[in-house]
Amino acid sequence: RAVHSAIESLHLAKLEGESVEVSKLVRTFRADWQGELDTGLSFKSDESPGLLRWQGEHLVSAYARWLGDRKVVAAEMPFEVDLVDPETGDVTGERLRGYFDVILEGDVIGEVKTAARRFDEGTLSRKIQFSAYAYAWRQLRDRDPTVLVISLLKQKQKQPEVVESVAARTREDDAFFHRLALEVADAIDQSCFPPNPSFMCGDCEYAKACRTFRGERGFTTQ
């Protein structure tokens, strides 16, 4: 969160035509990081506040260098579009809402990710989030976007780096996303919310409901 907050401040400054020194960006990160520490964080055995601060400082610095003179068109841009069948033009009544991290010149949707390793081609092709962005942009602008995944790699014992990857999405992918979104919307309407355990369970806002589900069924966690 602290890294993304600092990066957002950089995007907003560029929108205003302001130049931001890397040292100022690092100070913004440090303030946000301290705010996170003050909330009380837990760390893995191979992590420490000092190590993560060092990684965060280098990540925001590397991102600032990567962004360079690229023109920022929008930052944290909200969107809301109808779910329209791209093959028939039928409007379903369901709507898709979300945010774009950053829009760069030339219909480039930038999605900033912090990760330990770069995305492989399989993950890039499968991740539904990127399909949603491409679908939304074509609904908004009727133009083909470039979904640019900007990975901030927080490598242990190595200098953090920025790696960019393109998640290509065609109009055929839009048709798949549209059908999938309607299936999900239908499940929501029917109050069908089965637990979906994953590595994100620790930060899930529905953890309490999930524990209740387990308790009611007599399940136990390992």
Coordinates of C-alpha atoms in Angstrom, one line a residue:
R1 CA 0.0 0.0 0.0
A2 CA 2.8 2.4 0.8
V3 CA 4.5 1.8 -2.5
H4 CA 1.3 2.2 -4.5
S5 CA 0.4 5.4 -2.5
A6 CA 3.8 7.0 -3.4
I7 CA 3.4 6.0 -7.1
E8 CA -0.1 7.4 -7.2
S9 CA 1.3 10.8 -5.9
L10 CA 3.8 10.7 -8.8
H11 CA 1.0 10.1 -11.3
L12 CA -1.1 12.9 -9.9
A13 CA 1.9 15.3 -9.9
K14 CA 2.6 14.5 -13.6
L15 CA -1.1 15.2 -14.4
E16 CA -0.6 18.7 -13.0
G17 CA 2.6 19.1 -15.1
E18 CA 4.8 19.0 -12.0
S19 CA 8.2 17.3 -11.8
V20 CA 8.9 15.2 -8.8
E21 CA 12.4 14.5 -7.6
V22 CA 13.1 10.9 -6.6
S23 CA 14.1 12.0 -3.2
K24 CA 10.7 13.6 -2.6
L25 CA 9.0 10.4 -3.8
V26 CA 11.1 8.3 -1.4
R27 CA 10.1 10.6 1.5
T28 CA 6.4 10.1 0.6
F29 CA 6.9 6.4 0.7
R30 CA 8.7 6.6 4.0
A31 CA 5.8 8.5 5.6
D32 CA 3.2 6.1 4.2
W33 CA 5.4 3.1 5.3
Q34 CA 5.6 4.5 8.9
G35 CA 1.8 4.9 8.9
E36 CA 1.5 1.2 8.0
L37 CA 4.0 0.2 10.7
D38 CA 2.0 2.2 13.2
T39 CA -1.1 0.1 12.5
G40 CA 0.8 -3.0 13.7
L41 CA 2.2 -5.3 11.1
S42 CA 3.4 -8.9 11.3
F43 CA 6.3 -10.1 9.4
K44 CA 7.6 -13.4 7.9
S45 CA 10.7 -15.0 9.5
D46 CA 12.9 -13.7 6.6
E47 CA 11.4 -10.2 6.6
S48 CA 12.0 -7.1 8.7
P49 CA 10.8 -3.5 8.7
G50 CA 14.2 -2.3 7.6
L51 CA 14.4 -4.8 4.7
L52 CA 11.0 -4.0 3.4
R53 CA 11.6 -0.2 3.7
W54 CA 14.8 -0.6 1.7
Q55 CA 12.9 -2.6 -1.0
G56 CA 10.1 0.0 -1.0
E57 CA 12.4 2.9 -1.4
H58 CA 14.2 1.2 -4.3
L59 CA 10.9 0.2 -5.9
V60 CA 9.5 3.7 -6.0
S61 CA 12.8 5.0 -7.3
A62 CA 13.0 2.4 -10.0
Y63 CA 9.4 3.1 -11.0
A64 CA 10.0 6.9 -11.3
R65 CA 13.0 6.2 -13.6
W66 CA 10.9 3.8 -15.6
L67 CA 8.0 6.3 -16.0
G68 CA 10.4 9.0 -17.0
D69 CA 8.9 11.4 -19.6
R70 CA 5.9 9.1 -20.4
K71 CA 2.7 11.2 -20.5
V72 CA 0.2 10.3 -17.8
V73 CA -3.4 10.8 -19.1
A74 CA -5.3 9.7 -16.0
A75 CA -4.5 8.3 -12.5
E76 CA -6.7 6.0 -10.4
M77 CA -9.4 6.5 -13.0
P78 CA -12.8 5.0 -12.0
F79 CA -14.9 3.4 -14.7
E80 CA -18.4 2.0 -14.9
V81 CA -19.7 0.3 -18.0
D82 CA -22.7 -1.8 -19.1
L83 CA -22.0 -5.5 -19.7
V84 CA -22.8 -5.6 -23.4
D85 CA -22.5 -8.8 -25.4
P86 CA -19.7 -8.0 -27.9
E87 CA -21.2 -10.4 -30.4
T88 CA -24.8 -9.4 -30.4
G89 CA -24.8 -5.9 -28.8
D90 CA -27.4 -7.0 -26.2
V91 CA -27.3 -5.1 -23.0
T92 CA -27.8 -7.3 -19.9
G93 CA -28.5 -4.8 -17.2
E94 CA -25.4 -5.7 -15.3
R95 CA -22.6 -3.2 -14.9
L96 CA -18.9 -3.5 -14.3
R97 CA -17.1 -1.0 -12.0
G98 CA -13.5 -0.6 -11.3
Y99 CA -10.4 1.6 -11.4
F100 CA -7.4 1.8 -13.7
D101 CA -4.1 2.5 -11.9
V102 CA -2.8 4.8 -14.6
I103 CA -3.6 5.6 -18.2
L104 CA -0.7 6.5 -20.4
E105 CA -0.7 8.1 -23.8
G106 CA -1.8 5.9 -26.7
D107 CA -4.6 3.9 -25.0
V108 CA -2.1 2.2 -22.6
I109 CA -3.7 0.9 -19.4
G110 CA -1.0 0.6 -16.8
E111 CA -1.5 -1.9 -14.0
V112 CA 1.1 -1.6 -11.3
K113 CA 1.9 -4.9 -9.4
T114 CA 4.4 -5.5 -6.6
A115 CA 5.6 -9.1 -6.8
A116 CA 8.5 -11.4 -6.0
R117 CA 8.8 -12.6 -9.6
R118 CA 7.7 -11.6 -13.1
F119 CA 4.5 -12.8 -14.6
D120 CA 4.9 -15.7 -17.0
E121 CA 3.0 -15.9 -20.3
G122 CA 0.4 -18.4 -18.9
T123 CA -0.5 -16.1 -16.0
L124 CA -0.7 -13.1 -18.2
S125 CA -3.0 -14.8 -20.6
R126 CA -5.3 -16.2 -17.9
K127 CA -5.7 -13.4 -15.4
I128 CA -9.3 -12.2 -15.5
Q129 CA -8.4 -8.7 -14.1
F130 CA -6.6 -7.8 -17.3
S131 CA -9.5 -9.1 -19.4
A132 CA -11.8 -6.8 -17.4
Y133 CA -9.7 -3.8 -18.1
A134 CA -9.5 -4.5 -21.9
Y135 CA -13.2 -5.1 -22.0
A136 CA -14.0 -1.9 -20.1
W137 CA -11.7 0.2 -22.2
R138 CA -13.3 -1.0 -25.5
Q139 CA -16.8 -0.2 -24.0
L140 CA -15.6 3.3 -22.9
R141 CA -13.6 4.3 -26.0
D142 CA -14.4 1.8 -28.7
R143 CA -10.7 1.4 -29.2
D144 CA -8.2 -1.4 -28.6
P145 CA -6.1 -0.8 -25.5
T146 CA -2.7 -2.1 -24.6
V147 CA -2.9 -3.6 -21.1
L148 CA 0.6 -3.0 -19.7
V149 CA 1.5 -4.9 -16.5
I150 CA 4.2 -3.0 -14.7
S151 CA 5.8 -5.4 -12.2
L152 CA 7.8 -4.0 -9.3
L153 CA 10.0 -6.9 -8.4
K154 CA 11.0 -6.9 -4.7
Q155 CA 13.8 -9.5 -5.0
K156 CA 15.5 -10.6 -1.9
Q157 CA 19.2 -9.7 -1.6
K158 CA 18.9 -8.1 -5.1
Q159 CA 18.3 -4.6 -6.3
P160 CA 14.5 -4.3 -6.9
E161 CA 13.6 -3.7 -10.6
V162 CA 10.7 -2.8 -12.8
V163 CA 9.6 -5.2 -15.6
E164 CA 6.9 -4.5 -18.1
S165 CA 4.7 -7.1 -19.8
V166 CA 1.8 -6.8 -22.2
A167 CA -1.3 -8.8 -21.5
A168 CA -2.8 -9.0 -25.0
R169 CA -6.6 -9.2 -25.1
T170 CA -8.6 -9.5 -28.3
R171 CA -12.3 -8.9 -28.9
E172 CA -12.8 -12.7 -28.7
D173 CA -11.4 -12.5 -25.2
D174 CA -14.1 -9.8 -24.5
A175 CA -16.8 -12.4 -25.4
F176 CA -15.3 -14.9 -22.9
F177 CA -15.1 -12.2 -20.2
H178 CA -18.7 -11.1 -20.9
R179 CA -20.0 -14.7 -20.5
L180 CA -17.9 -15.3 -17.3
A181 CA -19.1 -12.0 -15.7
L182 CA -22.7 -12.9 -16.3
E183 CA -22.2 -16.3 -14.7
V184 CA -20.6 -14.6 -11.6
A185 CA -23.4 -12.1 -11.5
D186 CA -26.0 -14.9 -11.6
A187 CA -24.2 -16.7 -8.7
I188 CA -24.3 -13.5 -6.7
D189 CA -28.0 -13.1 -7.3
Q190 CA -28.5 -16.6 -6.0
S191 CA -26.4 -15.9 -2.9
C192 CA -23.9 -18.6 -4.0
F193 CA -20.7 -17.7 -2.1
P194 CA -18.6 -20.8 -1.6
P195 CA -15.2 -20.3 0.1
N196 CA -12.3 -20.0 -2.3
P197 CA -9.1 -20.6 -0.2
S198 CA -5.9 -19.2 -1.6
F199 CA -2.7 -17.4 -0.5
M200 CA -4.8 -14.2 -0.1
C201 CA -6.8 -15.6 2.8
G202 CA -4.8 -13.7 5.4
D203 CA -5.9 -10.3 4.1
C204 CA -9.4 -11.2 3.0
E205 CA -12.2 -9.0 4.3
Y206 CA -14.5 -12.0 4.3
A207 CA -12.3 -14.2 6.5
K208 CA -14.8 -14.1 9.4
A209 CA -17.6 -15.3 7.1
C210 CA -15.4 -18.1 5.8
R211 CA -14.5 -19.2 9.4
T212 CA -18.2 -19.3 10.2
F213 CA -18.8 -21.5 7.1
R214 CA -16.1 -23.9 8.2
G215 CA -17.5 -24.0 11.8
E216 CA -21.1 -24.7 10.7
R217 CA -19.9 -27.6 8.5
G218 CA -17.5 -29.0 11.1
F219 CA -14.4 -28.2 9.0
T220 CA -11.0 -27.7 10.4
T221 CA -8.0 -25.9 9.0
Q222 CA -4.6 -27.4 8.8

